Amino acid sequence: MEQGWIKVHRSLLNKPIWTEATSEQKVILVTLLMMATHDERQWEWKGISYSLQPGQMITSLPSLEQTCGKGVSVQKIRTALKRFVKYGFLTDESTNQNRLITIVNWDVYQRDDRFGTGDVTDSQQPANRQLTSNKNVKNEKKEIINYPRAVYDESSEYYRLALRLHEGILNNHSDRGEPDLGNWTNAMKRIVENDQRSIEQVQQLITWSQQHRFWKTVIFSPAALRRNWNQMAAQMRQDHNTRRGQVYQLPNKGATEFVLDLTRGEA
């Protein structure tokens, strides 16, 4: 069971997902926020060991019914989930036994710990640290490498990765706005250089994610690609084992040769 706090912004009171919801749907919404994992966790689902990412949960309708409490039925939960998917609040992928629920934009809701604008003076820092210590936040070292903002031409491999993801997203969601490709380019650079991924690995996972019925509803930025990398890579390997004539395999960064053979049907 998760411990600590979650954030619920007051602006929720003015949004249709809340104002037009039944009392039971409001209970379900808050319960889902409290059930979502805050830190990365290992979980087995569909026979595979997955890395459960922040904002996700593995659950079932009976389990949700029990957690929500009196007055909330399985049918009401089904209706609420469909409604939340429609509003873009979450994604829901189910099997006969379990379901993977992902709170969309979890980082925006729960992991933005800024305390307003302007510089923080030394006298302000202790109070802010005390507030931060009361939150359920993951204690981790920030990346040391901070790449400067830069304008990349179309020959930059990182720019091309950012553009590749953007084009894939637009093919599935034509109403998506124009991203800051400069920021996206820097993010792609972090994936390759900080996480030790090859350009070919990133290209392949972008293509696969934007063709997958679930992940194309989740991966809307390089940050989401990076956050869900291990889980998608494991699922992509599973897909490879069930599809003939295509190789979906992410080699290690240090591999001496990268082979992508779409004709030989290698196992």
Short mmCIF file of C-alpha atoms in Angstrom, two decimals:
data_model
loop_
_atom_site.label_atom_id
_atom_site.label_comp_id
_atom_site.label_asym_id
_atom_site.label_seq_id
_atom_site.Cartn_x
_atom_site.Cartn_y
_atom_site.Cartn_z
CA MET A 1 0.00 0.00 0.00
CA GLU A 2 1.35 3.43 -0.95
CA GLN A 3 2.18 5.81 1.88
CA GLY A 4 2.33 9.59 2.04
CA TRP A 5 0.43 12.34 0.25
CA ILE A 6 -1.08 12.99 -3.15
CA LYS A 7 -1.91 16.37 -4.68
CA VAL A 8 -5.39 17.37 -5.81
CA HIS A 9 -5.50 20.84 -7.32
CA ARG A 10 -8.52 23.02 -6.55
CA SER A 11 -9.02 23.69 -10.25
CA LEU A 12 -10.47 20.17 -10.44
CA LEU A 13 -13.67 21.60 -8.92
CA ASN A 14 -14.29 23.56 -12.13
CA LYS A 15 -13.59 20.78 -14.62
CA PRO A 16 -16.37 18.71 -16.27
CA ILE A 17 -14.74 15.46 -15.14
CA TRP A 18 -15.70 16.59 -11.61
CA THR A 19 -18.69 18.92 -12.03
CA GLU A 20 -20.63 16.44 -14.16
CA ALA A 21 -19.63 13.37 -12.16
CA THR A 22 -21.81 11.40 -9.79
CA SER A 23 -20.76 11.13 -6.16
CA GLU A 24 -19.61 7.56 -6.79
CA GLN A 25 -17.47 8.65 -9.75
CA LYS A 26 -15.78 11.27 -7.58
CA VAL A 27 -14.95 8.59 -5.01
CA ILE A 28 -13.54 6.36 -7.77
CA LEU A 29 -11.44 9.21 -9.20
CA VAL A 30 -9.82 10.06 -5.86
CA THR A 31 -9.35 6.37 -5.04
CA LEU A 32 -7.46 5.84 -8.31
CA LEU A 33 -5.16 8.75 -7.50
CA MET A 34 -4.41 7.24 -4.11
CA MET A 35 -3.82 3.75 -5.56
CA ALA A 36 -1.38 4.85 -8.26
CA THR A 37 2.23 4.05 -7.48
CA HIS A 38 4.49 7.00 -6.80
CA ASP A 39 7.80 5.20 -7.38
CA GLU A 40 8.88 2.64 -9.92
CA ARG A 41 7.93 -0.90 -8.87
CA GLN A 42 8.36 -4.40 -10.25
CA TRP A 43 5.14 -6.21 -11.15
CA GLU A 44 4.18 -9.37 -13.02
CA TRP A 45 1.42 -8.97 -15.60
CA LYS A 46 0.41 -11.23 -18.49
CA GLY A 47 3.19 -13.59 -17.47
CA ILE A 48 5.91 -10.94 -17.79
CA SER A 49 7.82 -9.07 -15.11
CA TYR A 50 7.12 -5.38 -15.70
CA SER A 51 8.49 -2.22 -14.22
CA LEU A 52 5.41 -0.37 -12.96
CA GLN A 53 5.94 3.33 -13.55
CA PRO A 54 4.78 6.29 -11.43
CA GLY A 55 1.08 6.95 -12.03
CA GLN A 56 0.28 3.33 -12.91
CA MET A 57 -1.44 0.52 -11.06
CA ILE A 58 -2.28 -3.14 -11.62
CA THR A 59 -5.71 -3.86 -10.20
CA SER A 60 -9.06 -5.50 -10.93
CA LEU A 61 -12.70 -4.46 -10.80
CA PRO A 62 -13.41 -6.45 -7.60
CA SER A 63 -10.32 -4.94 -5.97
CA LEU A 64 -11.40 -1.44 -6.95
CA GLU A 65 -14.91 -2.13 -5.64
CA GLN A 66 -13.51 -3.20 -2.27
CA THR A 67 -11.12 -0.23 -2.04
CA CYS A 68 -13.76 2.36 -3.01
CA GLY A 69 -16.09 1.08 -0.32
CA LYS A 70 -19.81 1.15 0.29
CA GLY A 71 -22.10 2.30 -2.52
CA VAL A 72 -19.64 1.69 -5.38
CA SER A 73 -20.43 -1.31 -7.59
CA VAL A 74 -18.42 -3.00 -10.32
CA GLN A 75 -20.79 -1.60 -12.95
CA LYS A 76 -20.32 1.93 -11.62
CA ILE A 77 -16.56 1.45 -11.78
CA ARG A 78 -16.79 0.27 -15.40
CA THR A 79 -18.84 3.34 -16.28
CA ALA A 80 -16.45 5.66 -14.46
CA LEU A 81 -13.37 4.20 -16.16
CA LYS A 82 -14.91 4.66 -19.60
CA ARG A 83 -15.76 8.24 -18.69
CA PHE A 84 -12.26 8.98 -17.38
CA VAL A 85 -10.73 7.53 -20.57
CA LYS A 86 -13.01 9.79 -22.63
CA TYR A 87 -11.78 12.85 -20.72
CA GLY A 88 -8.14 11.78 -21.18
CA PHE A 89 -7.62 11.42 -17.43
CA LEU A 90 -6.36 7.84 -17.70
CA THR A 91 -5.79 4.89 -19.99
CA ASP A 92 -7.15 1.44 -19.20
CA GLU A 93 -5.93 -1.86 -20.62
CA SER A 94 -7.61 -4.98 -19.27
CA THR A 95 -7.42 -8.79 -19.41
CA ASN A 96 -9.78 -11.39 -17.99
CA GLN A 97 -8.19 -11.03 -14.55
CA ASN A 98 -6.29 -7.75 -14.21
CA ARG A 99 -6.11 -4.28 -15.70
CA LEU A 100 -3.30 -1.78 -16.12
CA ILE A 101 -4.48 1.75 -15.38
CA THR A 102 -2.24 4.72 -16.15
CA ILE A 103 -2.99 8.22 -14.89
CA VAL A 104 -2.15 10.45 -17.86
CA ASN A 105 0.18 13.37 -17.05
CA TRP A 106 0.90 11.97 -13.58
CA ASP A 107 4.17 13.92 -13.45
CA VAL A 108 2.30 17.16 -14.05
CA TYR A 109 -0.14 16.47 -11.22
CA GLN A 110 2.10 14.93 -8.60
CA ARG A 111 5.80 15.54 -9.23
CA ASP A 112 6.04 19.28 -9.94
CA ASP A 113 7.32 20.60 -6.62
CA ARG A 114 7.88 24.24 -7.47
CA PHE A 115 6.82 26.75 -4.81
CA GLY A 116 5.90 29.71 -6.99
CA THR A 117 8.05 31.98 -9.12
CA GLY A 118 11.17 34.00 -8.51
CA ASP A 119 14.45 33.20 -6.84
CA VAL A 120 14.43 31.44 -3.47
CA THR A 121 16.56 33.17 -0.84
CA ASP A 122 18.51 31.39 1.86
CA SER A 123 15.90 32.40 4.44
CA GLN A 124 13.15 30.80 2.38
CA GLN A 125 14.87 27.48 1.78
CA PRO A 126 14.40 25.84 5.24
CA ALA A 127 10.62 26.37 5.13
CA ASN A 128 10.43 24.99 1.62
CA ARG A 129 12.50 21.98 2.59
CA GLN A 130 10.14 21.28 5.47
CA LEU A 131 7.14 21.40 3.15
CA THR A 132 8.87 19.12 0.67
CA SER A 133 9.73 16.56 3.35
CA ASN A 134 6.01 16.10 4.11
CA LYS A 135 5.24 15.02 0.56
CA ASN A 136 5.41 11.57 -0.92
CA VAL A 137 8.23 12.39 -3.29
CA LYS A 138 10.94 10.14 -4.60
CA ASN A 139 14.36 10.98 -3.20
CA GLU A 140 16.70 10.73 -6.12
CA LYS A 141 19.72 12.61 -7.38
CA LYS A 142 19.03 15.12 -10.10
CA GLU A 143 20.87 14.66 -13.35
CA ILE A 144 24.21 16.41 -13.27
CA ILE A 145 24.27 17.01 -17.00
CA ASN A 146 22.08 19.96 -17.97
CA TYR A 147 22.27 20.53 -21.68
CA PRO A 148 21.95 24.17 -22.75
CA ARG A 149 19.00 25.19 -24.85
CA ALA A 150 20.02 25.15 -28.48
CA VAL A 151 18.60 25.31 -31.95
CA TYR A 152 19.25 22.15 -33.90
CA ASP A 153 19.20 21.89 -37.66
CA GLU A 154 17.51 19.01 -39.42
CA SER A 155 20.77 17.10 -39.70
CA SER A 156 20.98 16.62 -35.91
CA GLU A 157 20.27 13.00 -35.01
CA TYR A 158 18.58 14.10 -31.80
CA TYR A 159 16.40 16.58 -33.66
CA ARG A 160 15.42 13.84 -36.09
CA LEU A 161 14.41 11.59 -33.19
CA ALA A 162 12.25 14.38 -31.74
CA LEU A 163 10.67 14.99 -35.15
CA ARG A 164 10.10 11.26 -35.66
CA LEU A 165 8.17 11.02 -32.40
CA HIS A 166 6.16 14.16 -33.15
CA GLU A 167 5.15 12.86 -36.59
CA GLY A 168 4.16 9.50 -35.12
CA ILE A 169 1.98 11.20 -32.51
CA LEU A 170 0.30 13.39 -35.16
CA ASN A 171 -0.54 10.29 -37.22
CA ASN A 172 -2.53 8.97 -34.26
CA HIS A 173 -3.72 12.25 -32.74
CA SER A 174 -4.05 14.97 -35.36
CA ASP A 175 -5.31 17.48 -32.79
CA ARG A 176 -2.07 17.52 -30.80
CA GLY A 177 -0.32 20.90 -30.64
CA GLU A 178 3.17 21.76 -31.82
CA PRO A 179 5.78 20.80 -29.18
CA ASP A 180 8.96 22.68 -28.30
CA LEU A 181 11.25 20.67 -30.54
CA GLY A 182 14.28 22.28 -28.90
CA ASN A 183 13.31 20.82 -25.52
CA TRP A 184 12.40 17.52 -27.16
CA THR A 185 15.79 17.42 -28.86
CA ASN A 186 17.55 17.92 -25.53
CA ALA A 187 15.39 15.18 -24.02
CA MET A 188 16.35 12.77 -26.82
CA LYS A 189 19.99 13.62 -26.18
CA ARG A 190 19.55 12.63 -22.52
CA ILE A 191 17.97 9.31 -23.51
CA VAL A 192 20.92 8.45 -25.74
CA GLU A 193 23.80 9.85 -23.71
CA ASN A 194 22.59 9.61 -20.09
CA ASP A 195 20.65 6.34 -20.40
CA GLN A 196 23.12 4.76 -22.83
CA ARG A 197 20.58 3.98 -25.56
CA SER A 198 21.58 3.75 -29.19
CA ILE A 199 19.96 5.85 -31.91
CA GLU A 200 18.62 2.64 -33.46
CA GLN A 201 17.03 1.60 -30.15
CA VAL A 202 15.25 4.93 -29.79
CA GLN A 203 14.05 4.89 -33.40
CA GLN A 204 12.69 1.38 -33.05
CA LEU A 205 10.88 2.00 -29.77
CA ILE A 206 9.31 5.22 -31.11
CA THR A 207 7.95 3.36 -34.14
CA TRP A 208 6.69 0.44 -32.06
CA SER A 209 5.03 2.64 -29.43
CA GLN A 210 3.13 4.67 -32.00
CA GLN A 211 1.80 1.48 -33.63
CA HIS A 212 0.73 -0.16 -30.36
CA ARG A 213 -2.94 0.22 -29.46
CA PHE A 214 -2.16 1.05 -25.82
CA TRP A 215 1.16 2.84 -25.86
CA LYS A 216 0.16 5.26 -28.60
CA THR A 217 -2.32 6.68 -26.06
CA VAL A 218 0.46 7.17 -23.48
CA ILE A 219 3.65 8.23 -25.28
CA PHE A 220 3.17 11.93 -26.05
CA SER A 221 6.68 13.18 -25.29
CA PRO A 222 10.31 12.05 -24.96
CA ALA A 223 9.83 12.16 -21.18
CA ALA A 224 7.04 9.58 -21.43
CA LEU A 225 9.18 7.46 -23.76
CA ARG A 226 12.04 7.55 -21.27
CA ARG A 227 9.83 6.87 -18.23
CA ASN A 228 8.17 3.81 -19.79
CA TRP A 229 11.23 2.49 -21.64
CA ASN A 230 11.82 -0.75 -19.68
CA GLN A 231 8.17 -1.75 -19.69
CA MET A 232 7.74 -1.14 -23.42
CA ALA A 233 10.98 -2.92 -24.28
CA ALA A 234 9.82 -6.02 -22.37
CA GLN A 235 6.46 -5.98 -24.11
CA MET A 236 8.09 -5.45 -27.49
CA ARG A 237 10.22 -8.55 -26.95
CA GLN A 238 7.06 -10.49 -26.11
CA ASP A 239 5.45 -9.29 -29.35
CA HIS A 240 8.51 -10.46 -31.24
CA ASN A 241 8.00 -14.00 -29.95
CA THR A 242 4.45 -14.10 -31.31
CA ARG A 243 4.97 -12.46 -34.70
CA ARG A 244 6.69 -14.19 -37.60
CA GLY A 245 8.83 -12.37 -40.11
CA GLN A 246 9.62 -9.35 -37.93
CA VAL A 247 12.38 -8.75 -35.45
CA TYR A 248 11.57 -6.40 -32.56
CA GLN A 249 14.66 -6.55 -30.43
CA LEU A 250 16.58 -3.81 -28.65
CA PRO A 251 20.30 -4.62 -28.62
CA ASN A 252 22.56 -3.50 -25.83
CA LYS A 253 24.37 -0.22 -26.34
CA GLY A 254 27.68 -2.02 -26.47
CA ALA A 255 26.64 -4.55 -29.09
CA THR A 256 29.18 -4.80 -31.92
CA GLU A 257 26.49 -5.13 -34.56
CA PHE A 258 22.86 -4.06 -34.81
CA VAL A 259 20.70 -6.21 -37.08
CA LEU A 260 17.13 -5.51 -38.06
CA ASP A 261 16.02 -8.19 -40.50
CA LEU A 262 12.38 -7.97 -41.58
CA THR A 263 12.55 -10.84 -44.08
CA ARG A 264 14.31 -13.80 -42.51
CA GLY A 265 11.86 -14.34 -39.66
CA GLU A 266 14.58 -14.88 -37.11
CA ALA A 267 13.49 -16.28 -33.75
#
